[in-house]
Short mmCIF file of C-alpha atoms and ligand atoms in Angstrom, two decimals:
data_model
loop_
_atom_site.label_atom_id
_atom_site.label_comp_id
_atom_site.label_asym_id
_atom_site.label_seq_id
_atom_site.Cartn_x
_atom_site.Cartn_y
_atom_site.Cartn_z
CA UNK A 1 58.58 29.02 156.40
CA UNK A 2 59.36 32.43 154.97
CA UNK A 3 61.99 33.03 152.30
CA UNK A 4 64.27 34.41 155.01
CA UNK A 5 63.78 31.35 157.24
CA UNK A 6 64.66 29.03 154.37
CA UNK A 7 67.76 30.97 153.36
CA UNK A 8 68.85 31.19 156.98
CA UNK A 9 68.58 27.42 157.26
CA UNK A 10 70.40 26.54 154.04
CA UNK A 11 72.72 29.43 153.21
CA UNK A 12 76.49 28.99 153.44
CA UNK A 13 76.60 31.57 156.19
CA UNK A 14 79.23 33.63 154.36
CA UNK A 15 77.05 36.69 153.86
CA UNK A 16 75.83 39.19 156.44
CA UNK A 17 72.19 39.50 155.39
CA UNK A 18 69.98 42.58 155.35
CA UNK A 19 66.44 41.76 156.54
CA UNK A 20 64.78 42.42 153.17
CA UNK A 21 63.52 39.90 150.61
CA UNK A 22 63.95 41.57 147.22
CA UNK A 23 61.70 40.15 144.55
CA UNK A 24 61.65 42.71 141.73
CA UNK A 25 63.64 45.57 140.24
CA UNK A 26 63.22 48.29 137.65
CA UNK A 27 65.84 50.92 136.84
CA UNK A 28 67.18 52.22 140.15
CA UNK A 29 64.28 50.85 142.22
CA UNK A 30 63.82 47.55 144.05
CA UNK A 31 60.72 46.05 145.67
CA UNK A 32 60.47 43.60 148.58
CA UNK A 33 57.96 40.78 149.01
CA UNK A 34 55.62 43.09 150.95
CA UNK A 35 55.55 45.54 148.03
CA UNK A 36 57.76 48.11 149.76
CA UNK A 37 59.81 50.22 147.34
CA UNK A 38 63.50 51.14 147.75
CA UNK A 39 65.88 53.49 145.97
CA UNK A 40 68.85 51.29 145.15
CA UNK A 41 72.28 52.85 145.69
CA UNK A 42 73.87 49.38 146.01
CA UNK A 43 73.49 48.77 142.29
CA UNK A 44 74.29 45.06 142.73
CA UNK A 45 77.72 46.14 144.05
CA UNK A 46 78.48 47.71 140.67
CA UNK A 47 76.92 45.04 138.43
CA UNK A 48 73.74 47.05 137.77
CA UNK A 49 75.07 50.15 135.99
CA UNK A 50 72.35 49.69 133.35
CA UNK A 51 69.54 49.44 135.89
CA UNK A 52 67.45 46.47 136.96
CA UNK A 53 65.32 44.76 134.32
CA UNK A 54 67.00 46.73 131.55
CA UNK A 55 64.76 46.07 128.51
CA UNK A 56 67.58 46.16 125.91
CA UNK A 57 69.68 43.65 127.86
CA UNK A 58 66.64 41.48 128.64
CA UNK A 59 65.67 41.31 124.96
CA UNK A 60 69.21 40.40 123.89
CA UNK A 61 69.40 37.67 126.56
CA UNK A 62 66.00 36.21 125.61
CA UNK A 63 66.83 36.11 121.89
CA UNK A 64 70.27 34.58 122.41
CA UNK A 65 69.04 32.08 125.06
CA UNK A 66 66.60 30.66 122.53
CA UNK A 67 69.39 30.34 119.97
CA UNK A 68 72.68 29.26 121.61
CA UNK A 69 73.85 29.68 125.22
CA UNK A 70 77.01 27.69 125.99
CA UNK A 71 79.76 27.22 123.42
CA UNK A 72 83.42 26.75 124.30
CA UNK A 73 86.03 28.92 122.58
CA UNK A 74 87.29 25.94 120.57
CA UNK A 75 84.52 26.98 118.16
CA UNK A 76 84.26 30.40 116.56
CA UNK A 77 81.07 32.36 117.24
CA UNK A 78 79.49 35.46 115.73
CA UNK A 79 78.44 37.08 119.04
CA UNK A 80 81.89 36.54 120.55
CA UNK A 81 83.72 37.93 117.52
CA UNK A 82 81.52 41.02 117.49
CA UNK A 83 82.04 41.58 121.23
CA UNK A 84 85.82 41.18 121.07
CA UNK A 85 86.01 43.74 118.29
CA UNK A 86 83.62 46.06 120.14
CA UNK A 87 85.62 45.84 123.39
CA UNK A 88 88.89 46.71 121.66
CA UNK A 89 87.05 49.56 119.93
CA UNK A 90 86.03 51.19 123.25
CA UNK A 91 89.13 50.24 125.28
CA UNK A 92 92.03 52.51 126.21
CA UNK A 93 94.62 52.78 123.43
CA UNK A 94 97.09 49.93 122.99
CA UNK A 95 94.83 47.05 124.04
CA UNK A 96 94.60 44.49 121.26
CA UNK A 97 93.37 41.10 122.44
CA UNK A 98 90.66 39.74 124.74
CA UNK A 99 90.37 36.85 127.19
CA UNK A 100 86.78 36.24 128.29
CA UNK A 101 85.76 34.70 131.62
CA UNK A 102 82.89 34.82 134.12
CA UNK A 103 83.70 37.10 137.05
CA UNK A 104 86.03 39.73 138.41
CA UNK A 105 88.22 37.41 140.40
CA UNK A 106 88.65 35.19 137.34
CA UNK A 107 89.77 38.18 135.29
CA UNK A 108 92.36 39.07 137.97
CA UNK A 109 93.49 35.46 138.27
CA UNK A 110 94.04 35.29 134.50
CA UNK A 111 95.86 38.64 134.35
CA UNK A 112 98.26 37.54 137.10
CA UNK A 113 98.98 34.29 135.27
CA UNK A 114 99.50 36.06 131.93
CA UNK A 115 101.91 38.57 133.50
CA UNK A 116 103.97 35.77 135.05
CA UNK A 117 103.92 33.78 131.83
CA UNK A 118 105.07 36.64 129.62
CA UNK A 119 107.69 38.15 131.94
CA UNK A 120 109.00 34.93 133.48
CA UNK A 121 109.00 36.89 136.76
CA UNK A 122 106.96 35.90 139.80
CA UNK A 123 106.83 38.99 142.02
CA UNK A 124 103.65 41.09 142.07
CA UNK A 125 103.33 44.51 143.70
CA UNK A 126 99.81 45.33 144.91
CA UNK A 127 98.51 48.18 147.07
CA UNK A 128 97.37 48.56 150.65
CA UNK A 129 93.55 48.72 150.85
CA UNK A 130 93.39 47.16 147.36
CA UNK A 131 90.64 44.62 146.62
CA UNK A 132 90.92 42.22 143.70
CA UNK A 133 88.74 39.21 144.55
CA UNK A 134 88.66 36.01 146.59
CA UNK A 135 90.30 33.22 144.61
CA UNK A 136 93.83 32.38 145.76
CA UNK A 137 95.75 34.58 143.30
CA UNK A 138 93.38 37.53 143.48
CA UNK A 139 93.23 37.12 147.27
CA UNK A 140 97.02 37.29 147.41
CA UNK A 141 96.77 40.73 145.78
CA UNK A 142 93.96 41.79 148.14
CA UNK A 143 94.97 43.72 151.25
CA UNK A 144 92.27 43.13 153.88
CA UNK A 145 93.58 40.82 156.61
CA UNK A 146 90.23 39.27 157.49
CA UNK A 147 89.82 38.02 153.91
CA UNK A 148 93.40 36.72 153.72
CA UNK A 149 94.43 35.27 157.04
CA UNK A 150 92.03 32.29 157.26
CA UNK A 151 93.41 31.00 153.94
CA UNK A 152 97.14 31.41 154.33
CA UNK A 153 99.59 30.42 152.99
CA UNK A 154 98.59 32.37 149.88
CA UNK A 155 100.45 32.55 146.57
CA UNK A 156 104.06 33.58 147.23
CA UNK A 157 105.64 36.66 145.68
CA UNK A 158 103.04 39.32 146.53
CA UNK A 159 103.95 42.58 148.30
CA UNK A 160 101.78 45.59 149.15
CA UNK A 161 102.80 49.24 149.07
CA UNK A 162 100.79 52.27 150.20
CA UNK A 163 98.31 53.46 147.56
CA UNK A 164 99.10 56.87 146.06
CA UNK A 165 102.70 56.64 147.35
CA UNK A 166 104.84 56.76 144.21
CA UNK A 167 108.12 56.75 146.12
CA UNK A 168 107.13 53.50 147.85
CA UNK A 169 106.23 51.95 144.52
CA UNK A 170 109.47 53.15 142.98
CA UNK A 171 111.38 51.42 145.78
CA UNK A 172 109.36 48.21 145.39
CA UNK A 173 109.43 47.61 141.62
CA UNK A 174 112.65 45.84 140.68
CA UNK A 175 114.10 43.58 137.99
CA UNK A 176 112.20 40.62 139.48
CA UNK A 177 108.80 42.35 139.47
CA UNK A 178 106.43 40.74 136.97
CA UNK A 179 103.43 42.97 137.57
CA UNK A 180 102.00 45.95 139.41
CA UNK A 181 98.28 45.61 140.08
CA UNK A 182 96.04 48.48 141.14
CA UNK A 183 92.58 50.02 141.00
CA UNK A 184 92.07 53.50 139.50
CA UNK A 185 89.67 54.24 142.36
CA UNK A 186 89.91 51.84 145.28
CA UNK A 187 86.37 50.53 145.81
CA UNK A 188 86.09 48.09 148.71
CA UNK A 189 89.06 49.86 150.30
CA UNK A 190 86.99 52.97 150.94
CA UNK A 191 86.26 54.79 147.63
CA UNK A 192 89.73 56.33 147.28
CA UNK A 193 90.58 57.87 143.89
CA UNK A 194 94.16 57.45 142.69
CA UNK A 195 96.24 60.53 142.00
CA UNK A 196 97.39 61.18 138.43
CA UNK A 197 100.98 61.28 139.68
CA UNK A 198 100.72 57.80 141.24
CA UNK A 199 98.83 56.11 138.42
CA UNK A 200 100.89 57.57 135.59
CA UNK A 201 104.05 57.07 137.59
CA UNK A 202 103.17 53.38 138.08
CA UNK A 203 102.75 53.02 134.32
CA UNK A 204 106.09 54.69 133.68
CA UNK A 205 107.87 52.49 136.25
CA UNK A 206 106.39 49.32 134.74
CA UNK A 207 107.59 50.28 131.27
CA UNK A 208 111.09 51.18 132.44
CA UNK A 209 111.58 48.07 134.56
CA UNK A 210 109.89 45.41 132.42
CA UNK A 211 106.87 44.76 134.66
CA UNK A 212 103.29 44.51 133.40
CA UNK A 213 100.74 47.07 134.58
CA UNK A 214 97.50 45.34 135.55
CA UNK A 215 94.64 47.80 136.02
CA UNK A 216 91.60 46.42 137.85
CA UNK A 217 88.53 48.20 136.47
CA UNK A 218 86.10 45.52 137.64
CA UNK A 219 84.21 48.14 139.67
CA UNK A 220 85.16 51.37 137.86
CA UNK A 221 84.48 50.16 134.31
CA UNK A 222 81.49 50.62 132.00
CA UNK A 223 80.61 54.22 132.75
CA UNK A 224 80.72 54.22 136.54
CA UNK A 225 83.26 57.02 137.05
CA UNK A 226 82.03 59.32 134.27
CA UNK A 227 84.03 57.74 131.45
CA UNK A 228 83.61 54.33 129.81
CA UNK A 229 86.79 53.31 131.67
CA UNK A 230 88.41 55.21 134.55
CA UNK A 231 91.80 54.85 132.77
CA UNK A 232 90.58 57.57 130.39
CA UNK A 233 90.66 60.23 133.13
CA UNK A 234 94.42 59.72 133.43
CA UNK A 235 95.41 58.63 129.92
CA UNK A 236 96.43 55.21 131.28
CA UNK A 237 97.34 52.48 128.80
CA UNK A 238 97.63 49.31 130.89
CA UNK A 239 99.16 46.08 129.64
CA UNK A 240 96.29 44.13 131.18
CA UNK A 241 92.86 45.62 131.87
CA UNK A 242 90.49 43.55 134.05
CA UNK A 243 86.73 43.97 133.63
CA UNK A 244 83.58 42.34 135.03
CA UNK A 245 80.60 43.53 137.16
CA UNK A 246 78.46 45.61 134.72
CA UNK A 247 80.15 44.23 131.63
CA UNK A 248 77.17 42.09 130.55
CA UNK A 249 74.40 44.30 131.95
CA UNK A 250 74.00 42.12 135.07
CA UNK A 251 74.84 38.66 133.72
CA UNK A 252 78.05 37.10 135.10
CA UNK A 253 80.97 37.90 132.82
CA UNK A 254 84.59 39.04 133.06
CA UNK A 255 87.36 39.93 130.64
CA UNK A 256 91.05 40.68 130.42
CA UNK A 257 92.08 43.08 127.63
CA UNK A 258 95.75 42.76 126.66
CA UNK A 259 98.26 45.09 125.06
CA UNK A 260 101.19 44.43 122.76
CA UNK A 261 103.62 43.70 125.59
CA UNK A 262 101.44 40.64 126.34
CA UNK A 263 100.83 39.77 122.70
CA UNK A 264 99.21 36.51 121.62
CA UNK A 265 99.34 33.82 124.28
CA UNK A 266 100.39 30.19 123.62
CA UNK A 267 97.57 27.62 123.32
CA UNK A 268 96.19 25.68 126.30
CA UNK A 269 97.99 27.46 129.17
CA UNK A 270 94.69 28.87 130.48
CA UNK A 271 90.96 28.64 129.71
CA UNK A 272 87.38 28.44 130.93
CA UNK A 273 84.36 26.32 129.99
CA UNK A 274 81.87 29.17 130.14
CA UNK A 275 84.32 31.89 129.10
CA UNK A 276 83.14 33.70 125.97
CA UNK A 277 79.76 31.94 125.93
CA UNK A 278 77.39 33.48 123.34
CA UNK A 279 74.71 34.32 125.93
CA UNK A 280 77.01 36.55 127.98
CA UNK A 281 78.53 37.97 124.79
CA UNK A 282 75.10 38.95 123.45
CA UNK A 283 74.19 40.55 126.81
CA UNK A 284 77.48 42.45 126.87
CA UNK A 285 77.01 43.76 123.34
CA UNK A 286 73.53 45.03 124.26
CA UNK A 287 74.95 46.57 127.45
CA UNK A 288 77.74 48.44 125.65
CA UNK A 289 75.31 49.69 123.00
CA UNK A 290 72.97 50.91 125.73
CA UNK A 291 75.73 52.65 127.71
CA UNK A 292 76.76 54.50 124.56
CA UNK A 293 73.32 55.32 123.13
CA UNK A 294 71.98 56.51 126.51
CA UNK A 295 75.23 58.38 127.30
CA UNK A 296 75.47 56.69 130.69
CA UNK A 297 79.10 57.71 131.26
CA UNK A 298 78.26 61.39 130.70
CA UNK A 299 75.25 60.91 132.97
CA UNK A 300 77.48 59.45 135.68
CA UNK A 301 79.81 62.44 135.37
CA UNK A 302 77.00 65.01 135.65
CA UNK A 303 74.92 63.29 138.31
CA UNK A 304 78.06 62.32 140.22
CA UNK A 305 79.25 65.93 140.38
CA UNK A 306 75.82 67.02 141.56
CA UNK A 307 75.51 64.18 144.12
CA UNK A 308 78.96 64.74 145.61
CA UNK A 309 78.29 68.46 145.95
CA UNK A 310 74.92 67.75 147.59
CA UNK A 311 76.49 65.29 150.08
CA UNK A 312 79.40 67.65 150.77
CA UNK A 313 76.83 70.23 151.92
CA UNK A 314 75.58 67.97 154.72
CA UNK A 315 76.49 69.56 158.05
CA UNK A 316 77.01 66.63 160.39
CA UNK A 317 79.79 66.13 162.95
CA UNK A 318 79.94 62.41 162.11
CA UNK A 319 81.15 63.11 158.53
CA UNK A 320 84.91 63.07 157.96
CA UNK A 321 85.03 63.35 154.15
CA UNK A 322 82.97 62.98 150.95
CA UNK A 323 84.93 61.70 147.95
CA UNK A 324 84.59 59.78 144.70
CA UNK A 325 84.66 59.88 140.94
CA UNK A 326 81.48 60.06 138.85
CA UNK A 327 78.74 57.96 140.45
CA UNK A 328 81.22 56.03 142.61
CA UNK A 329 80.85 57.98 145.83
CA UNK A 330 81.79 57.44 149.47
CA UNK A 331 81.24 59.26 152.75
CA UNK A 332 83.87 58.50 155.35
CA UNK A 333 82.41 58.67 158.84
CA UNK A 334 84.04 59.04 162.24
CA UNK A 335 81.98 56.07 163.43
CA UNK A 336 81.06 52.60 162.21
CA UNK A 337 78.82 52.78 159.18
CA UNK A 338 76.59 49.71 159.75
CA UNK A 339 73.95 51.37 161.99
CA UNK A 340 73.63 54.26 159.53
CA UNK A 341 73.06 51.81 156.66
CA UNK A 342 70.33 50.15 158.72
CA UNK A 343 68.75 53.54 159.42
CA UNK A 344 68.84 54.29 155.68
CA UNK A 345 66.83 51.14 154.96
CA UNK A 346 64.11 52.55 157.21
CA UNK A 347 64.08 55.60 154.90
CA UNK A 348 63.70 53.29 151.86
CA UNK A 349 67.28 53.71 150.64
CA UNK A 350 69.81 50.89 150.13
CA UNK A 351 73.55 51.65 150.31
CA UNK A 352 76.83 49.79 150.83
CA UNK A 353 79.70 49.89 153.29
CA UNK A 354 83.34 50.06 152.17
CA UNK A 355 85.36 48.95 155.14
CA UNK A 356 84.19 49.79 158.65
CA UNK A 357 83.54 53.51 158.35
CA UNK A 358 82.77 54.40 154.73
CA UNK A 359 79.23 54.62 153.32
CA UNK A 360 79.42 53.75 149.62
CA UNK A 361 77.03 54.52 146.78
CA UNK A 362 77.03 52.68 143.43
CA UNK A 363 73.59 53.60 142.01
CA UNK A 364 72.52 52.35 138.60
CA UNK A 365 73.66 55.03 136.15
CA UNK A 366 70.08 55.27 134.83
CA UNK A 367 68.91 56.72 138.17
CA UNK A 368 66.84 59.90 137.90
CA UNK A 369 68.06 63.07 139.54
CA UNK A 370 64.81 63.03 141.53
CA UNK A 371 65.62 59.63 143.03
CA UNK A 372 69.18 60.70 143.74
CA UNK A 373 67.91 63.86 145.46
CA UNK A 374 65.44 61.84 147.53
CA UNK A 375 68.23 59.44 148.52
CA UNK A 376 70.51 62.35 149.46
CA UNK A 377 67.73 63.76 151.69
CA UNK A 378 67.54 60.39 153.44
CA UNK A 379 71.34 60.26 153.87
CA UNK A 380 71.23 63.75 155.37
CA UNK A 381 68.40 62.81 157.73
CA UNK A 382 70.29 59.75 158.93
CA UNK A 383 73.65 61.48 159.36
CA UNK A 384 72.22 64.50 161.17
CA UNK A 385 70.11 62.46 163.61
CA UNK A 386 72.75 60.37 165.37
CA UNK A 387 70.31 59.86 168.26
CA UNK A 388 68.51 57.38 166.00
CA UNK A 389 71.74 55.44 165.56
CA UNK A 390 72.98 53.33 168.44
CA UNK A 391 76.68 52.62 168.22
CA UNK A 392 80.01 53.60 169.66
CA UNK A 393 83.02 55.03 167.84
CA UNK A 394 84.64 52.97 165.10
CA UNK A 395 87.26 50.48 166.14
CA UNK A 396 89.57 51.69 163.34
C1 LIG B 1 84.16 43.11 142.85
C2 LIG B 1 85.59 43.30 142.53
C3 LIG B 1 86.41 42.21 142.19
C4 LIG B 1 85.94 40.79 142.24
O1 LIG B 1 84.90 40.54 141.36
P1 LIG B 1 83.97 39.23 141.56
O2 LIG B 1 83.14 39.20 140.32
O3 LIG B 1 83.19 39.45 142.81
O4 LIG B 1 84.88 38.08 141.66
C5 LIG B 1 87.72 42.48 141.83
N1 LIG B 1 88.20 43.73 141.80
C6 LIG B 1 87.44 44.80 142.12
C7 LIG B 1 88.02 46.17 142.06
C8 LIG B 1 86.12 44.62 142.51
O5 LIG B 1 85.38 45.67 142.88
#
């Protein structure tokens, strides 16, 4: 049996598979089991900002794995201490303490619990088209019906308002609101950047009305949008900042950074066995060092500007809009995106959907301009030859 036969027999069934068996990666390139090479604009859904097989991260993981891997937070640890200090050093102003966990949804789950604990209020205002993860709390903040409905009833107290609609948020945040949760650029929801007015207004409202501002930078963090954190573009100072994806250079890790309105939490109300393990901490330290020394955020800003301009020049009736921030880029189509993604694979380029009609690109930030140009040529070829793509108009 082939790898694909075996996975098809034993997999949960939860994932819509692409017919490629990926066996190796380097930088922004991936190879399948037949030796075919691909330019990777999926970037492990945002977990591969540092590129595949990053040598600095690999060396840090190997050294730490031979020394100490799992260690609960009941014991102090040198790698963890160094990482906590480093995270606060690079974080938006006002963040003072760190909770470490193992994924994005865990970071969101923790932030929601901390906001409820500190405010004594249960209501949470989230945004339409927002995505925050799949565990029950994070899912309650997520908008997409097909993720939510099979699992209802969800956690009570969650309401959604239109993203970038400050008046709607102003009407929704009241004296019983414990938290507002939002992304700086909506990722899964279609690569939609927030407006300064909305994001700064949300922060102002939270401060005035005693709610905590939870900013979800799971996808936008660690250089992706052209700054270490997307908050920096808007001068945001959240009470709770959620991180994961590229945080440990590709190893599973998440974090919640907390400001003074959260303060120090009481013992035992939350925790995680693997949270803050020295292996992930060592990987994260190497990742942060690499992002800084290789200027990956500046790279994302420059290459992102170039890439968006290049894509905006594509003359194709199927394109509705090109948008993004840094190297987080989307093309909204007037048709379903899936057949175009399949056609891109035939050109040796891997990309993501965001919803039904948006083609999304999250390339490793180490990608060369040559690779990005080659990928853009492939995107242009696919979008301007709709005859090669068999599908009707989008259902949306
Ligand atoms: C991916 C993502 C999550 C969930 O992260 P997981 O590690 O998959 O649980 C949460 N929020 C945003 C914005 C994301 O992009």
